[in-house]
Amino acid sequence: MNGLFKYIASIAKGVKTLVDGMRVTGYYFIRPKLIVTQQYPENRETLKMFDRYRGEVTMPHNEKNEHRCTGCGICELNCPNGSIEVISKSIEVDGKKKRIIDKHIYHLAMCTMCNLCVKSCPSDALAMGQKFEHAVWDRSKLIKVLNQPGSHITQDIKE
Ligand code: SF4
Ligand code: SF4
């Protein structure tokens, strides 16, 4: 008799658990606007990441293909895992030698998105981008040169 009682009690508990779960499902079924589940990748065109999302390090360029990087190397020094390599070159301006950025290399595969490079850049030359699809077949594609071909430093930084 005691065994039968336990058996019936366990069935009743199972039914109650099922009803509890279905209550949550039913609540959202009649309030579809409250559902936060994203239908990815079907919503790829409209999907917008939240403001603080860090997807990759970028170097913003303006419409004249100008950036703010002086090639000082501070971001490279501050990156905790060697994800940045700053290669600078020497040029002559008005008879004086000057160092400028040649390649700002970013190893996306190693980056932990800690944001230290962005915070430490004295020229405000870096920013975190919101791109979230980085899958590639060839891992060499995860090594990026952030300063665009033919780009120059902006006049306001030069002065
Ligand atoms: S991104 Fe900023 S910190 Fe890094 S080399 Fe350029 S100016 Fe210096
Ligand atoms: S976000 Fe962090 S890990 Fe990534 S490049 Fe910048 S400093 Fe390095």
Short mmCIF file of C-alpha atoms and ligand atoms in Angstrom, two decimals:
data_model
loop_
_atom_site.label_atom_id
_atom_site.label_comp_id
_atom_site.label_asym_id
_atom_site.label_seq_id
_atom_site.Cartn_x
_atom_site.Cartn_y
_atom_site.Cartn_z
CA MET A 1 0.00 0.00 0.00
CA ASN A 2 2.88 2.27 0.94
CA GLY A 3 4.55 1.53 -2.43
CA LEU A 4 1.35 2.33 -4.34
CA PHE A 5 1.04 5.65 -2.52
CA LYS A 6 4.61 6.58 -3.43
CA TYR A 7 3.97 5.61 -7.05
CA ILE A 8 0.86 7.80 -7.29
CA ALA A 9 2.67 10.68 -5.54
CA SER A 10 5.55 10.51 -8.05
CA ILE A 11 3.09 10.59 -10.97
CA ALA A 12 1.33 13.61 -9.43
CA LYS A 13 4.70 15.34 -8.99
CA GLY A 14 5.60 14.62 -12.62
CA VAL A 15 2.29 16.04 -13.86
CA LYS A 16 2.75 19.16 -11.72
CA THR A 17 6.26 19.69 -13.14
CA LEU A 18 4.92 19.30 -16.68
CA VAL A 19 2.14 21.81 -16.03
CA ASP A 20 4.67 24.28 -14.52
CA GLY A 21 6.82 24.04 -17.64
CA MET A 22 3.87 24.35 -20.00
CA ARG A 23 2.67 27.41 -18.09
CA VAL A 24 5.89 29.23 -19.05
CA THR A 25 5.54 28.05 -22.66
CA GLY A 26 1.91 29.17 -22.74
CA TYR A 27 2.77 32.57 -21.24
CA TYR A 28 5.16 33.35 -24.10
CA PHE A 29 2.94 31.69 -26.71
CA ILE A 30 0.24 34.30 -26.18
CA ARG A 31 2.80 37.15 -25.81
CA PRO A 32 5.12 36.64 -28.84
CA LYS A 33 6.59 40.17 -28.49
CA LEU A 34 8.30 39.14 -25.24
CA ILE A 35 10.25 36.31 -26.88
CA VAL A 36 13.96 37.15 -27.06
CA THR A 37 15.12 34.05 -28.95
CA GLN A 38 16.82 35.10 -32.20
CA GLN A 39 16.11 33.09 -35.36
CA TYR A 40 19.73 33.00 -36.56
CA PRO A 41 20.85 32.87 -39.37
CA GLU A 42 17.45 33.72 -40.89
CA ASN A 43 17.63 37.16 -39.27
CA ARG A 44 21.20 37.82 -40.45
CA GLU A 45 20.19 40.96 -42.39
CA THR A 46 18.48 42.64 -39.45
CA LEU A 47 20.43 41.25 -36.51
CA LYS A 48 22.08 44.03 -34.53
CA MET A 49 24.42 43.29 -31.65
CA PHE A 50 24.04 45.24 -28.44
CA ASP A 51 26.11 48.41 -28.03
CA ARG A 52 28.78 46.95 -25.73
CA TYR A 53 29.36 43.86 -27.85
CA ARG A 54 33.04 43.42 -28.81
CA GLY A 55 33.45 41.51 -32.05
CA GLU A 56 36.89 42.58 -33.32
CA VAL A 57 39.42 45.39 -33.11
CA THR A 58 39.06 47.89 -35.94
CA MET A 59 40.82 51.04 -37.07
CA PRO A 60 38.19 53.55 -38.25
CA HIS A 61 39.05 55.50 -41.41
CA ASN A 62 37.27 58.64 -42.57
CA GLU A 63 35.92 59.34 -46.05
CA LYS A 64 39.38 60.55 -47.17
CA ASN A 65 40.90 57.18 -46.21
CA GLU A 66 42.59 58.74 -43.18
CA HIS A 67 43.10 57.07 -39.81
CA ARG A 68 44.44 58.32 -36.46
CA CYS A 69 47.29 55.85 -35.89
CA THR A 70 50.76 57.33 -35.35
CA GLY A 71 52.47 53.96 -35.16
CA CYS A 72 53.58 54.61 -31.57
CA GLY A 73 53.25 50.92 -30.62
CA ILE A 74 51.51 51.51 -27.26
CA CYS A 75 48.64 49.18 -28.19
CA GLU A 76 51.15 46.44 -29.00
CA LEU A 77 52.81 46.89 -25.60
CA ASN A 78 49.48 46.81 -23.79
CA CYS A 79 48.03 43.77 -25.54
CA PRO A 80 48.35 40.95 -23.00
CA ASN A 81 48.67 38.15 -25.55
CA GLY A 82 50.59 39.58 -28.49
CA SER A 83 47.63 39.98 -30.82
CA ILE A 84 48.96 43.24 -32.27
CA GLU A 85 52.13 43.92 -34.26
CA VAL A 86 52.90 47.50 -35.15
CA ILE A 87 55.35 47.87 -38.02
CA SER A 88 56.47 51.43 -38.59
CA LYS A 89 58.63 52.95 -41.30
CA SER A 90 60.78 56.04 -41.60
CA ILE A 91 59.93 58.84 -44.01
CA GLU A 92 61.43 62.28 -44.63
CA VAL A 93 59.23 65.33 -44.07
CA ASP A 94 60.72 68.83 -44.69
CA GLY A 95 64.23 67.38 -44.42
CA LYS A 96 63.43 65.67 -41.11
CA LYS A 97 63.10 61.94 -40.54
CA LYS A 98 59.81 60.84 -39.14
CA ARG A 99 58.35 57.43 -38.24
CA ILE A 100 54.87 56.55 -39.45
CA ILE A 101 52.76 53.41 -39.43
CA ASP A 102 53.52 50.91 -42.15
CA LYS A 103 51.31 47.99 -41.07
CA HIS A 104 49.11 47.64 -38.05
CA ILE A 105 48.69 43.86 -37.89
CA TYR A 106 45.90 42.34 -35.83
CA HIS A 107 45.69 38.62 -35.03
CA LEU A 108 41.98 38.13 -34.57
CA ALA A 109 42.35 34.43 -33.73
CA MET A 110 44.39 35.29 -30.63
CA CYS A 111 42.38 38.29 -29.48
CA THR A 112 40.36 37.96 -26.26
CA MET A 113 38.44 41.22 -26.94
CA CYS A 114 39.72 42.65 -23.66
CA ASN A 115 39.62 46.20 -25.11
CA LEU A 116 42.99 47.19 -23.57
CA CYS A 117 44.43 48.27 -26.92
CA VAL A 118 41.45 50.56 -27.56
CA LYS A 119 41.66 52.08 -24.07
CA SER A 120 45.43 52.58 -24.16
CA CYS A 121 45.69 54.21 -27.60
CA PRO A 122 46.59 57.88 -27.00
CA SER A 123 45.29 58.87 -30.46
CA ASP A 124 41.90 57.19 -30.19
CA ALA A 125 42.78 55.29 -33.35
CA LEU A 126 41.18 51.95 -32.50
CA ALA A 127 37.63 50.83 -31.81
CA MET A 128 35.81 47.59 -31.16
CA GLY A 129 33.69 46.50 -34.12
CA GLN A 130 30.46 44.55 -33.90
CA LYS A 131 31.10 41.94 -36.57
CA PHE A 132 30.32 38.51 -35.13
CA GLU A 133 30.77 36.09 -38.02
CA HIS A 134 34.47 35.32 -38.27
CA ALA A 135 34.47 31.70 -39.43
CA VAL A 136 36.97 31.10 -42.25
CA TRP A 137 38.43 28.00 -43.90
CA ASP A 138 41.95 29.44 -43.93
CA ARG A 139 43.17 30.72 -40.56
CA SER A 140 45.62 33.10 -42.25
CA LYS A 141 42.52 35.18 -43.09
CA LEU A 142 42.24 35.96 -39.38
CA ILE A 143 45.43 38.01 -39.60
CA LYS A 144 44.33 41.48 -40.64
CA VAL A 145 46.10 44.70 -41.53
CA LEU A 146 43.99 47.40 -39.92
CA ASN A 147 45.38 50.42 -41.76
CA GLN A 148 43.80 50.34 -45.22
CA PRO A 149 45.93 50.36 -48.41
CA GLY A 150 46.87 53.92 -49.41
CA SER A 151 45.61 55.41 -46.14
CA HIS A 152 47.28 58.27 -44.27
CA ILE A 153 47.15 59.77 -40.83
CA THR A 154 44.65 62.60 -40.35
CA GLN A 155 45.88 66.18 -40.33
CA ASP A 156 44.67 66.92 -36.79
CA ILE A 157 46.84 64.12 -35.37
CA LYS A 158 49.88 65.23 -37.41
CA GLU A 159 49.72 68.69 -35.89
S1 SF4 B 1 46.66 52.24 -32.75
FE1 SF4 B 1 47.09 53.85 -31.24
S2 SF4 B 1 48.44 52.91 -29.72
FE2 SF4 B 1 48.43 51.59 -31.53
S3 SF4 B 1 50.20 52.26 -32.73
FE3 SF4 B 1 48.43 53.38 -33.50
S4 SF4 B 1 48.39 55.29 -32.34
FE4 SF4 B 1 49.76 53.90 -31.25
S1 SF4 B 2 41.32 43.53 -27.47
FE1 SF4 B 2 42.87 42.84 -25.96
S2 SF4 B 2 43.61 40.89 -26.76
FE2 SF4 B 2 42.56 41.90 -28.44
S3 SF4 B 2 44.17 43.00 -29.54
FE3 SF4 B 2 43.28 44.45 -28.05
S4 SF4 B 2 44.57 44.28 -26.22
FE4 SF4 B 2 44.98 42.48 -27.51
#
